[in-house]
Coordinates of C-alpha atoms and ligand atoms in Angstrom, one line a residue:
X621 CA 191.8 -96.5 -139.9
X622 CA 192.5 -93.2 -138.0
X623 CA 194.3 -90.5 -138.9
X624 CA 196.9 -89.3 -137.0
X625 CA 197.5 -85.4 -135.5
X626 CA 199.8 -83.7 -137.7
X627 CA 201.7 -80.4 -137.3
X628 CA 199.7 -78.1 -139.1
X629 CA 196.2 -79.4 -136.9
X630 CA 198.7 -78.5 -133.9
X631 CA 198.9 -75.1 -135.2
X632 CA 195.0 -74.8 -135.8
X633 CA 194.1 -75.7 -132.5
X634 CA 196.7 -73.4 -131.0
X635 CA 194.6 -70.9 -132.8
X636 CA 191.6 -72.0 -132.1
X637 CA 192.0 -72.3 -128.5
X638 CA 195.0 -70.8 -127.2
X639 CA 198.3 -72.3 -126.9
X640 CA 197.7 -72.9 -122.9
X641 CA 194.6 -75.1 -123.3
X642 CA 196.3 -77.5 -126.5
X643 CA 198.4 -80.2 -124.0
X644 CA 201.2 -82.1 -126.0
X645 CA 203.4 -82.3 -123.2
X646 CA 204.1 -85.9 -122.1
X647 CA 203.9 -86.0 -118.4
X648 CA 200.4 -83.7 -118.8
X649 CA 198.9 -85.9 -121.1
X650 CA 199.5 -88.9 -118.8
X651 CA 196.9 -87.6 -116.7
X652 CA 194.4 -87.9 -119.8
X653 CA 195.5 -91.3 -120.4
X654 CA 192.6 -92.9 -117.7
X655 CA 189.9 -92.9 -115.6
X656 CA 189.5 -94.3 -112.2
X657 CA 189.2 -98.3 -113.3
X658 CA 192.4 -100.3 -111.8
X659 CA 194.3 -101.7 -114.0
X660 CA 196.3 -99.2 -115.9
X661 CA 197.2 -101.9 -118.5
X662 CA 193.6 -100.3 -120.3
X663 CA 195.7 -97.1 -120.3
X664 CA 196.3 -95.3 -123.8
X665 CA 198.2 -91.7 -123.6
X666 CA 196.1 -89.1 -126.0
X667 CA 198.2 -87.3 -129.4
X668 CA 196.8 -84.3 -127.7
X669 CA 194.4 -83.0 -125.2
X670 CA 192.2 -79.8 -126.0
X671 CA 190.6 -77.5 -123.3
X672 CA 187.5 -75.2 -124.9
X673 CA 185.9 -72.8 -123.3
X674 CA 182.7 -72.4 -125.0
X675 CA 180.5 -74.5 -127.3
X676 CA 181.9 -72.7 -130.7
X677 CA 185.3 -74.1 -130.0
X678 CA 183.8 -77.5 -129.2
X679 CA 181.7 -77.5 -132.9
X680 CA 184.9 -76.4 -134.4
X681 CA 187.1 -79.0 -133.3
X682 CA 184.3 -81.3 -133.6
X683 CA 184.5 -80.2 -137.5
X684 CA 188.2 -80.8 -137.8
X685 CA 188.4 -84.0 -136.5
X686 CA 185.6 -85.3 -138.8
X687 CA 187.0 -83.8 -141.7
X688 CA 190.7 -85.5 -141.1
X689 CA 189.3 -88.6 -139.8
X690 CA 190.9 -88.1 -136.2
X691 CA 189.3 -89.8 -133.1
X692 CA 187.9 -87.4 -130.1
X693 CA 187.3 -88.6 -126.9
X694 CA 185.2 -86.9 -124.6
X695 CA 186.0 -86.5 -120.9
X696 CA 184.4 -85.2 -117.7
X697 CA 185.8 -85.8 -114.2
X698 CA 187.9 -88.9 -115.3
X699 CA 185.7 -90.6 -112.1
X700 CA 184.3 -93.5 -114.3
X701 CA 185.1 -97.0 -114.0
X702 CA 184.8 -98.5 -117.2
X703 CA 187.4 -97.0 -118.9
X704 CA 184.9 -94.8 -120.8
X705 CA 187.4 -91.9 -120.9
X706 CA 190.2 -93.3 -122.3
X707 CA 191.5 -92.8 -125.5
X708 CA 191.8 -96.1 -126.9
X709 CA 192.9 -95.2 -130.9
X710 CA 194.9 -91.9 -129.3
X711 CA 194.1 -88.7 -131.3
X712 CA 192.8 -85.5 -129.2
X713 CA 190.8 -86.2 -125.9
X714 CA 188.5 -83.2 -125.2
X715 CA 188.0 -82.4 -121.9
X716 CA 185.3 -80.0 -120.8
X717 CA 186.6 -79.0 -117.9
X718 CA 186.9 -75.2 -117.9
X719 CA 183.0 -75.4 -119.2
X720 CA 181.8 -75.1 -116.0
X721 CA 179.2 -72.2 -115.5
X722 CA 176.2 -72.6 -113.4
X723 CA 172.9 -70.4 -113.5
X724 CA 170.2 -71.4 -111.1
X725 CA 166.5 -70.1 -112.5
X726 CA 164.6 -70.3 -109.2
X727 CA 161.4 -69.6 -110.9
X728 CA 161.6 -73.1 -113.4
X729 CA 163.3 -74.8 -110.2
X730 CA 165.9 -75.7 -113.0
X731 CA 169.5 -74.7 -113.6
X732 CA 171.5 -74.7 -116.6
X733 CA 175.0 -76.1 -116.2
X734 CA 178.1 -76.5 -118.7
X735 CA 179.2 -79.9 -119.0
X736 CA 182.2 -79.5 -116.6
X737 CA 180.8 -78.3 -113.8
X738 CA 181.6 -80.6 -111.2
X739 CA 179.0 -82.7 -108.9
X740 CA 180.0 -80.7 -106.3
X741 CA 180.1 -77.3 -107.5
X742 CA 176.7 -78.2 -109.1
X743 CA 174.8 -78.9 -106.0
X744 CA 176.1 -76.4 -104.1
X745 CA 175.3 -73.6 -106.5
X746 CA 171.7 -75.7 -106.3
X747 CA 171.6 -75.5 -102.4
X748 CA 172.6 -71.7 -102.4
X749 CA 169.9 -71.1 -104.5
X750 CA 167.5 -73.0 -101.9
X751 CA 166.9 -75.8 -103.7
X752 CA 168.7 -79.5 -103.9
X753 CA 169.6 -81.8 -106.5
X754 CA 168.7 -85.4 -105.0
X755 CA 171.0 -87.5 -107.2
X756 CA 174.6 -88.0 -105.8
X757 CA 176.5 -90.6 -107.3
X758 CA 180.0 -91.4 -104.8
X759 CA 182.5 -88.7 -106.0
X760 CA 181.8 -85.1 -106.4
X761 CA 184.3 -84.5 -108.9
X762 CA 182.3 -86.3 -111.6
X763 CA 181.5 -83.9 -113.9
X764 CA 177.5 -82.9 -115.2
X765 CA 178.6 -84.5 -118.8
X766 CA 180.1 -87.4 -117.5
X767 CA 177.2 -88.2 -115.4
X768 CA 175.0 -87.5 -118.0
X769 CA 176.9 -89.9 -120.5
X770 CA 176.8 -92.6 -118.3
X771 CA 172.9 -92.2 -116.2
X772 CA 174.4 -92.4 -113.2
X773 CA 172.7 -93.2 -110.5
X774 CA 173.9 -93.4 -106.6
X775 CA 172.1 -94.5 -102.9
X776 CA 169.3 -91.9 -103.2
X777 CA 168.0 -93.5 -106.6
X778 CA 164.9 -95.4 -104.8
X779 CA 163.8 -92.7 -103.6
X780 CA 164.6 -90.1 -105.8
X781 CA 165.5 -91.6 -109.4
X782 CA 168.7 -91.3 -111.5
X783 CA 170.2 -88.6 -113.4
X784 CA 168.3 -89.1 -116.2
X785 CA 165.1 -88.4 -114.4
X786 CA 166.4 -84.6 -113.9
X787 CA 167.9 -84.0 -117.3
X788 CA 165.0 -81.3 -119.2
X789 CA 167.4 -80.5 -122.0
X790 CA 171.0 -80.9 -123.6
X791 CA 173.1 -78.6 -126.1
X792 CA 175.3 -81.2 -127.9
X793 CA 177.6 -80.9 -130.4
X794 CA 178.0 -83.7 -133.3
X795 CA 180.7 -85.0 -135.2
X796 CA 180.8 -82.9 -137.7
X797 CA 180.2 -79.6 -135.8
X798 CA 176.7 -79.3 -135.7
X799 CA 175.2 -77.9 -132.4
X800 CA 171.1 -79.0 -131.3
X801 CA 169.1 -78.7 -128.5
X802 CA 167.2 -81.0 -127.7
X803 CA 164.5 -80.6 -125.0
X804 CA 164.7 -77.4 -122.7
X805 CA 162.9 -75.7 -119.7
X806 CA 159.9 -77.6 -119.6
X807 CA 158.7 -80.7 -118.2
X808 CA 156.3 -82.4 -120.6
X809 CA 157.3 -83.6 -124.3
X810 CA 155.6 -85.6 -126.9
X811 CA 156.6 -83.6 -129.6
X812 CA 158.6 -86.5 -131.9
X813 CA 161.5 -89.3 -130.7
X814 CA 163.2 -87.6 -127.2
X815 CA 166.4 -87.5 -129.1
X816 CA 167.6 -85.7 -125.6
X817 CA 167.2 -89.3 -123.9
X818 CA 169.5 -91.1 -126.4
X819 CA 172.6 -88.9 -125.2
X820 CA 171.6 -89.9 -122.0
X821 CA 173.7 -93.1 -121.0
X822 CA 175.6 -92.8 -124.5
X823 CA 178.9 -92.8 -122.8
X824 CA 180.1 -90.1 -125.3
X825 CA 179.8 -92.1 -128.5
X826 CA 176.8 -89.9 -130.1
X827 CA 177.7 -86.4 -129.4
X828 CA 179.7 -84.1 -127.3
X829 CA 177.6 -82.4 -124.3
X830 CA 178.2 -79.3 -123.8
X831 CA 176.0 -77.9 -121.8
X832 CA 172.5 -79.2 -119.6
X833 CA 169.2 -78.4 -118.3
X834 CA 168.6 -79.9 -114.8
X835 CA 165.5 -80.3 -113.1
X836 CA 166.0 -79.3 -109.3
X837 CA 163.6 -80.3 -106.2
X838 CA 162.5 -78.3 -103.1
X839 CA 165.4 -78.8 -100.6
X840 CA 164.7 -81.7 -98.2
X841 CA 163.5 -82.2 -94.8
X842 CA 165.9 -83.4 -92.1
X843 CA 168.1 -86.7 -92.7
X844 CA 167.6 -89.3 -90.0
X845 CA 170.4 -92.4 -90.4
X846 CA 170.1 -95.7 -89.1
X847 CA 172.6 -98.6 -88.8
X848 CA 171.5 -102.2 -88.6
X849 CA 173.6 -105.4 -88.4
X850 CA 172.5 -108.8 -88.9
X851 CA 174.1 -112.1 -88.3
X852 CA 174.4 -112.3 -92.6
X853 CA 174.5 -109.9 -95.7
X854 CA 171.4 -112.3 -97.5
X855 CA 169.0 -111.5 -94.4
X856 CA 169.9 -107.8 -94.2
X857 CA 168.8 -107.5 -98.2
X858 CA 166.0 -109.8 -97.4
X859 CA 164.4 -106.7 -95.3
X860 CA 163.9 -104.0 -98.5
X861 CA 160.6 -106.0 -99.8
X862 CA 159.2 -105.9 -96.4
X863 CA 160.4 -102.4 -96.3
X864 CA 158.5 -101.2 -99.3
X865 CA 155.3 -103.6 -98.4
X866 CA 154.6 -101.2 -95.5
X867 CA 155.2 -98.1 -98.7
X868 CA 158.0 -97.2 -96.7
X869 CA 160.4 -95.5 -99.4
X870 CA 163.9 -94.9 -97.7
X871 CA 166.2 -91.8 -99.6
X872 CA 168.7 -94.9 -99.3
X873 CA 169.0 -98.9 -98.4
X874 CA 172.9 -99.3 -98.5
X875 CA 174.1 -102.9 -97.6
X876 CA 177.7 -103.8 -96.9
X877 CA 180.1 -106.2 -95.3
X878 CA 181.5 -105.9 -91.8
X879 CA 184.9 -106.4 -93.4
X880 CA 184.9 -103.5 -95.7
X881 CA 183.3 -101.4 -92.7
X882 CA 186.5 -101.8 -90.6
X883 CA 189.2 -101.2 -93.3
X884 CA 187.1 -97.6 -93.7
X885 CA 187.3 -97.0 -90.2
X886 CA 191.1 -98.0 -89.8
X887 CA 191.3 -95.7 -93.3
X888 CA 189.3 -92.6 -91.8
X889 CA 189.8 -92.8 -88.5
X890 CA 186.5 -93.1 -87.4
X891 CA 184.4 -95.3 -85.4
X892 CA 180.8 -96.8 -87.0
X893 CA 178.3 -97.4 -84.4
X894 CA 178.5 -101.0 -83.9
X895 CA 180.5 -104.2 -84.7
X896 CA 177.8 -107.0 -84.1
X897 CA 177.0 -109.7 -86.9
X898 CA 178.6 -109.7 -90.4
X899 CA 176.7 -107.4 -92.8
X900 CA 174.6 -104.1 -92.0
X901 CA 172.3 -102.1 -93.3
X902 CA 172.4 -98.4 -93.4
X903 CA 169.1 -96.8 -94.4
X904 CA 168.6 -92.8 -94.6
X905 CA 164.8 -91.7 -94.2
X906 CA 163.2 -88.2 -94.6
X907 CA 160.2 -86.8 -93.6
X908 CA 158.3 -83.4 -92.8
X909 CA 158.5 -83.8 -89.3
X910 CA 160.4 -85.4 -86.4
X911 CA 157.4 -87.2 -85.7
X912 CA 156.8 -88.8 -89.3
X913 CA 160.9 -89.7 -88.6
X914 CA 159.7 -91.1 -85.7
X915 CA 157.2 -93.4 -87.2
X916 CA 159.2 -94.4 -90.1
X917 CA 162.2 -95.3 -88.1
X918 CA 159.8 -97.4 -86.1
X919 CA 158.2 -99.2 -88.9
X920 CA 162.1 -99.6 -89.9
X921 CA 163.1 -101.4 -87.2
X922 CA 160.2 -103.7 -86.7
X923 CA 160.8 -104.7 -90.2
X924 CA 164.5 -105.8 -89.8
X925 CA 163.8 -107.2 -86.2
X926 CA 161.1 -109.4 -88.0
X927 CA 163.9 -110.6 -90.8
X928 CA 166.7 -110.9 -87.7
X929 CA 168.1 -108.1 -87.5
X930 CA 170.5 -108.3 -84.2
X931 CA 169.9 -104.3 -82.9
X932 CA 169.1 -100.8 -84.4
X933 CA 171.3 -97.6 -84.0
X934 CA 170.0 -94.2 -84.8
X935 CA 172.3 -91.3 -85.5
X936 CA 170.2 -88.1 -85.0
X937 CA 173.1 -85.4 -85.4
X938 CA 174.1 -83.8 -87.6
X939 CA 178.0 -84.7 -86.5
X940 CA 176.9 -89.2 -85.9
X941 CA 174.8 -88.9 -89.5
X942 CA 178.4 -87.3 -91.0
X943 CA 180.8 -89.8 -89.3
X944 CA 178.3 -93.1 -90.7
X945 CA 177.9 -90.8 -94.2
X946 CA 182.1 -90.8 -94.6
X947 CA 182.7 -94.2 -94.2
X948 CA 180.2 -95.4 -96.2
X949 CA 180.9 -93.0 -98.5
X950 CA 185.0 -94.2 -98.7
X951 CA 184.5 -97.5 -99.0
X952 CA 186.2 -97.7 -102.3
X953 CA 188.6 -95.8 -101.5
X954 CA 190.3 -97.4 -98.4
X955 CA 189.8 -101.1 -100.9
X956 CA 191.1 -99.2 -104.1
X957 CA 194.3 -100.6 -103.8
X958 CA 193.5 -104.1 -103.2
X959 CA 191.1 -103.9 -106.0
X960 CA 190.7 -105.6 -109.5
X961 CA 187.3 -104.4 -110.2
X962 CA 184.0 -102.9 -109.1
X963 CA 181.2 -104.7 -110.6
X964 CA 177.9 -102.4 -110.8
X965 CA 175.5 -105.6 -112.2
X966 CA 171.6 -104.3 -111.6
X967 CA 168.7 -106.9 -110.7
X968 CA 165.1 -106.6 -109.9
X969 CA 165.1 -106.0 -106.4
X970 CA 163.5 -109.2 -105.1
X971 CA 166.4 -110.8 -106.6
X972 CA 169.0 -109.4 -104.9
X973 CA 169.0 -111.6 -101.8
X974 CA 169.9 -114.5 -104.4
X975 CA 172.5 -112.3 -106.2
X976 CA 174.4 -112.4 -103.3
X977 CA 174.3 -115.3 -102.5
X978 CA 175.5 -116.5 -105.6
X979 CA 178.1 -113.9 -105.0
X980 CA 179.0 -116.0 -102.3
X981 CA 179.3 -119.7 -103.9
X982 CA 181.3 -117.7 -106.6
X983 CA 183.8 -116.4 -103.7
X984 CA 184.0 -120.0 -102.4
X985 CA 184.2 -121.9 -105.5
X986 CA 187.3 -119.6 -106.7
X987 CA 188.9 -118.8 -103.4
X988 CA 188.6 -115.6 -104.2
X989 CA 187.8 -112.1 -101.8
X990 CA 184.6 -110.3 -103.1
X991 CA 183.6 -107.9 -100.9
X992 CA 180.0 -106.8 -101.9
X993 CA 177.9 -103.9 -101.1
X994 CA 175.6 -101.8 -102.7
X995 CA 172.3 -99.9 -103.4
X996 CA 170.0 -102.6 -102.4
X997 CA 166.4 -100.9 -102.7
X998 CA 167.3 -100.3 -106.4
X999 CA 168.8 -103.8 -106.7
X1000 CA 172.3 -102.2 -107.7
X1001 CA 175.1 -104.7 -106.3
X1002 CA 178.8 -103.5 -106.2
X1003 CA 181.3 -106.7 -106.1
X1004 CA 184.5 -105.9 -105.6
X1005 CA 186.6 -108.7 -107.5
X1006 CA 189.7 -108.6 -105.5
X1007 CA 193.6 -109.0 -105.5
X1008 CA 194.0 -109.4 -102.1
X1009 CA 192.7 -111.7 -98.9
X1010 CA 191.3 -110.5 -96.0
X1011 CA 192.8 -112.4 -93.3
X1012 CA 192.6 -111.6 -89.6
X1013 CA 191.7 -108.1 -90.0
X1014 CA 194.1 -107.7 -92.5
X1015 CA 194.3 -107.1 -96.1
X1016 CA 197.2 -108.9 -97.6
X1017 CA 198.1 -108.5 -101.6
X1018 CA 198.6 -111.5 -103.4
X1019 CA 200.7 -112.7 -106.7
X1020 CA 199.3 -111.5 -109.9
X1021 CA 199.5 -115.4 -110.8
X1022 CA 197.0 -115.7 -108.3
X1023 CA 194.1 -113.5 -109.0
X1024 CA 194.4 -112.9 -112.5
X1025 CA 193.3 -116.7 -113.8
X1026 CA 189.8 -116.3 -111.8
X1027 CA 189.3 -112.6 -112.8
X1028 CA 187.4 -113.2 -116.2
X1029 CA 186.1 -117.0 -114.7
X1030 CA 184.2 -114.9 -111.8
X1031 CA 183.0 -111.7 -113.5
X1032 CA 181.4 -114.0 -115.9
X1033 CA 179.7 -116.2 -113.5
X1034 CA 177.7 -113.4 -112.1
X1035 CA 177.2 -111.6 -114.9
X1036 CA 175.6 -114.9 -116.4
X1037 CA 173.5 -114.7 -112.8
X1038 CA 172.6 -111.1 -113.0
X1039 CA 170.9 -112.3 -116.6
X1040 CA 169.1 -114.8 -115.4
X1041 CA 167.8 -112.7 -112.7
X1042 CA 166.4 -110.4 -115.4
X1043 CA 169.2 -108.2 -114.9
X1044 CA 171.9 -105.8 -116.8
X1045 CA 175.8 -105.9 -116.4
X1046 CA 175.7 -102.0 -115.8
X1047 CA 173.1 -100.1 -113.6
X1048 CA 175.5 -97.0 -113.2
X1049 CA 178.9 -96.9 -114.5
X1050 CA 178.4 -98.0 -118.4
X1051 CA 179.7 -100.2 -120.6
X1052 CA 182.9 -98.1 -121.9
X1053 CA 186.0 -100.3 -122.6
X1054 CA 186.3 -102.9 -120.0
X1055 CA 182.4 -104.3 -120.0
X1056 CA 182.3 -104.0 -124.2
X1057 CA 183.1 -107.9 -124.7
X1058 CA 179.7 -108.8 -121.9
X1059 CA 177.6 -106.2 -124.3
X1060 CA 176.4 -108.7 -127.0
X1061 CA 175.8 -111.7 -123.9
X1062 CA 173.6 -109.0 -121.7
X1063 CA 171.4 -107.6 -124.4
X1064 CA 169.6 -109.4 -127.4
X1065 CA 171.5 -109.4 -130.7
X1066 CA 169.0 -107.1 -132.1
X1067 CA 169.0 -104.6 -129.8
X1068 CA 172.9 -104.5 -130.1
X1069 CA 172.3 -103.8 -134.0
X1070 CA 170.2 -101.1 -133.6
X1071 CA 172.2 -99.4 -131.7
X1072 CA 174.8 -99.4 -133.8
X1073 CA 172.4 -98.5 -136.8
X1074 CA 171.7 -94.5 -134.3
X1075 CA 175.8 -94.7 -133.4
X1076 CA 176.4 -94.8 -137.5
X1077 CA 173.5 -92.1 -138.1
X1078 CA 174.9 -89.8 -135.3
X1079 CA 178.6 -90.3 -136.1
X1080 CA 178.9 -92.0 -139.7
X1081 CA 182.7 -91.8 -139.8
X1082 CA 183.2 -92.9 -136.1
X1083 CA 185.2 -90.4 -134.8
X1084 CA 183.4 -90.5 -131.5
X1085 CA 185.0 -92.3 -128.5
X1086 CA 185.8 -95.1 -130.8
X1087 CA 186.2 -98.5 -129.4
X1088 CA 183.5 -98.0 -126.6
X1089 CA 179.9 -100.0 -125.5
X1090 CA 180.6 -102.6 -129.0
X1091 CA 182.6 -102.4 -131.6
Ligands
LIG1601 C1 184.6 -93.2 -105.5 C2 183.7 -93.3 -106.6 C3 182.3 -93.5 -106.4 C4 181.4 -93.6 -107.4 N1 180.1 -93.7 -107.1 C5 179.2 -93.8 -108.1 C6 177.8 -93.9 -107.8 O1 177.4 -93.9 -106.7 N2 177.0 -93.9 -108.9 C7 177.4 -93.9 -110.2 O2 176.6 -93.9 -111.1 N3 178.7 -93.8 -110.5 C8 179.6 -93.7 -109.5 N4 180.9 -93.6 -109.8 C9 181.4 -93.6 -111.2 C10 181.6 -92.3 -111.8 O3 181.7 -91.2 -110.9 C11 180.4 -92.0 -112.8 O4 180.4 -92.9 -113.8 C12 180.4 -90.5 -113.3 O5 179.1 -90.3 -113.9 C13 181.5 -90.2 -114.3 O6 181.5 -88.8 -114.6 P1 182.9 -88.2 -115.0 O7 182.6 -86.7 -115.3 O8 184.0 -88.5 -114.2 O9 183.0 -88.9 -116.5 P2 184.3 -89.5 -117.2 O10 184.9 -90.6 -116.4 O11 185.2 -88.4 -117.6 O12 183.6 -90.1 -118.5 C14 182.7 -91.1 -118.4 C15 182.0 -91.3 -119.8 O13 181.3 -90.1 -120.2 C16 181.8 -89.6 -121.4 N5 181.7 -88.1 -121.3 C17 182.2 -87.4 -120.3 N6 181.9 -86.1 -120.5 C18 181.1 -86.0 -121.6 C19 180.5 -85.0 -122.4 N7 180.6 -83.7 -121.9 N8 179.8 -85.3 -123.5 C20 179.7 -86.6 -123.9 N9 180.3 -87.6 -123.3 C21 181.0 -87.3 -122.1 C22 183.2 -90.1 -121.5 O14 183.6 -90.2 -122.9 C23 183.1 -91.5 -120.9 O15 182.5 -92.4 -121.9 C24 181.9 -93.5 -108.8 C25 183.2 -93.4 -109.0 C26 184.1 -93.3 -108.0 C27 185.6 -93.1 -108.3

């Protein structure tokens, strides 16, 4: 169906780009083969990958592709976990990597980004300016592109939204070469469809980003962190209504398992305030003053004491806040290894008590290990489907003949639960490659049609990230 990369396009982009930023070298292109998901078995190595340094090289490579028929696949950080990045037909993956320039315009409270700066580079450049971007999805070498293509999201979004609620305008460039601008420096829009919002979440199958407006916030007051443990991981979720009755609105609600706390600390080396019960809660508040702190952290506790919560711990420094902050933070990466799958299913938050409990008949039924923790304001749970036990402190790997039967059997047991809930198989990593054959059971048939009808109107010859979200 696709054509393949020939000689004489070799020589064009050479031209085009320089030969230093065309990659046809083997062992390079391995590293543009995949993106964070496990199994590498989704792996597929690129023809060639092409580095551009402004948007003119983007259109024109954009315009070459489409006229040969060649599939480009865009890529950011290579952080996701749905194989979004991958290059499943081959042909040329375009990474936007040296597009990374950031200008801050302190009088908008907005700064315009390239599409490779990284999370990282992105809020600091905010900071330095004195002013804060609140969304902070787990790695900071995501890049602005990537986490606009997939919305994502992170611990702050009950307080303080996802990415999409910060994106004022795009420059993207379509198949075909085409560059638009959609939205721009301004707040308010009702000035025909927001074409801008349809890039947003399109996991790189409409258009290539190449540059962004973003929305930035007054920098915050100070952080206050709390750790709570309760005797079980359904009473600790079982606080966030109560929570949000009293209108308290946390920056964060995180819940996790006592058994993925401990592998972080043996990973880190560092200690998390307490051991007691099974599951804790770690909630982040801010306020103007330490006195509002004061008040909210009160309220807090009284809250999770009422749903049996076994003691509170406060970390008021700057040096206890980092220490809880890190762990949490590396979770995934001290279970990485031991790991199958994240799943990232989103529920209305009064459902996610049930969730995870059906999380937990699921675990039983299969004999399986599924560590689960998440955002649980926002409903967002993260079950880890595992290849591996936990057994006496200890993670211990076991035979592919043993995990692989249950893997498909138990993602689609709580996926089926997460839409009868009312939920979505994705609140914040996409669809991509490894979620595509859940797409047409999650959403309406319908709905699936029409957005393939704006995928064929965007990209008629689809060129663009084929083979990702449906088919
Ligand atoms: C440790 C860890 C923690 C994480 N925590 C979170 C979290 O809290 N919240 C969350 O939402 N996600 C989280 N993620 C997932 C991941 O970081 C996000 O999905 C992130 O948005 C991906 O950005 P990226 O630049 O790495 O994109 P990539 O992985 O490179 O690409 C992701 C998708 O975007 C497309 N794309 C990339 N750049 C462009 C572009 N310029 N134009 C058009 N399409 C493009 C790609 O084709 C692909 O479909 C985490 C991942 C890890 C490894």
């Amino acid at each position: 169906m696709f054509a393949p990369v020939d000689a004489n396009l070799l020589e064009e982009l050479k031209a085009l780009l320089g030969r230093e930023n065309v990659l046809v070298d083997p062992e390079r292109l391995d590293d543009y083969s995949h993106d964070e998901f496990s199994l590498r078995e989704i792996a597929r190595v690129p023809e060639v990958a092409v580095l551009p340094g402004d948007t003119r090289q983007v259109s024109e490579i954009l315009r070459l592709a489409d006229s040969l028929g060649i599939p480009v696949t865009p890529r950011g950080g290579a952080t996701g976990l749905s194989g979004g990045c991958v290059p499943t037909h081959g042909g040329i993956v375009l990474s936007l990597e040296r597009m990374n320039r950031v200008v801050v315009d302190r009088k908008n409270q907005m700064a315009v980004a390239g599409a490779g700066a990284t999370l990282m580079d992105f809020a600091k450049a905010a900071e330095e300016a004195g002013l804060y971007f609140p969304p902070h999805p787990g790695d900071e070498s995501a890049m602005i592109g990537g986490l606009i293509a997939t919305n994502a999201g992170g611990s702050r979004a009950v307080k303080y939204g996802v990415i999409r609620s910060y994106v004022r305008g795009l420059e993207v460039v379509l198949p075909g070469g085409s560059v638009i601008r959609p939205g721009g420096k301004y707040i308010k829009s009702s000035t025909g469809y927001s074409l801008m919002h349809l890039f947003i979440g399109s996991e790189g199958t409409l258009g290539v980003i190449t540059e962004a407006t973003i929305q930035l916030v007054a920098q915050p007051p100070v952080l206050r962190s709390m750790v709570i443990p309760f005797p079980d991981l359904e009473s600790a979720v079982d606080c966030v209504p109560g929570l949000l009755a009293k209108k308290i609105v946390p920056v964060a609600v995180e819940f996790m398992g006592l058994d993925v706390i401990s592998i972080t600390e043996e990973y880190l080396h560092k200690r998390w305030p307490t051991h007691e019960g099974t599951a804790h809660l770690l909630v982040i508040l801010d306020a103007a003053t330490e006195e509002e702190q004061d008040r909210l952290s009160e309220a807090v506790a009284e809250v999770c004491l009422d749903k049996g919560a076994i003691d509170i711990f406060i970390a008021d420094t700057p040096g206890k806040q980092d220490e809880i902050l890190a762990i949490r933070s590396k979770i995934y990466e001290a279970i990485k290894a031991a790991t199958v799958e994240i799943l990232d299913i989103s529920v209305p938050r009064a459902e996610i008590a049930a969730h995870v409990r059906k999380v937990r008949e699921v675990a039983a039924k299969y004999d399986i290990w599924l560590p689960t923790f998440g955002h649980a304001a926002d409903g967002n749970v993260h079950t880890h489907i595992m290849k591996a036990r936990f057994a006496g402190g200890e993670v211990v790997p076991l035979p592919e003949t043993e995990w692989r039967p249950k893997v498909d059997a138990v993602r689609g047991e709580l996926y089926a639960d997460a839409k009868e809930r009312g939920g979505v198989i994705s609140g914040e990593h996409g669809i991509g490659l490894v979620k595509k054959p859940f797409l047409s059971a999650a959403l309406d048939p319908r709905q699936v049609e029409i957005m393939k009808g704006i995928k064929a109107v965007f990209d008629p010859r689809g060129i663009l990230n084929p083979g990702k979200i449906f088919d």
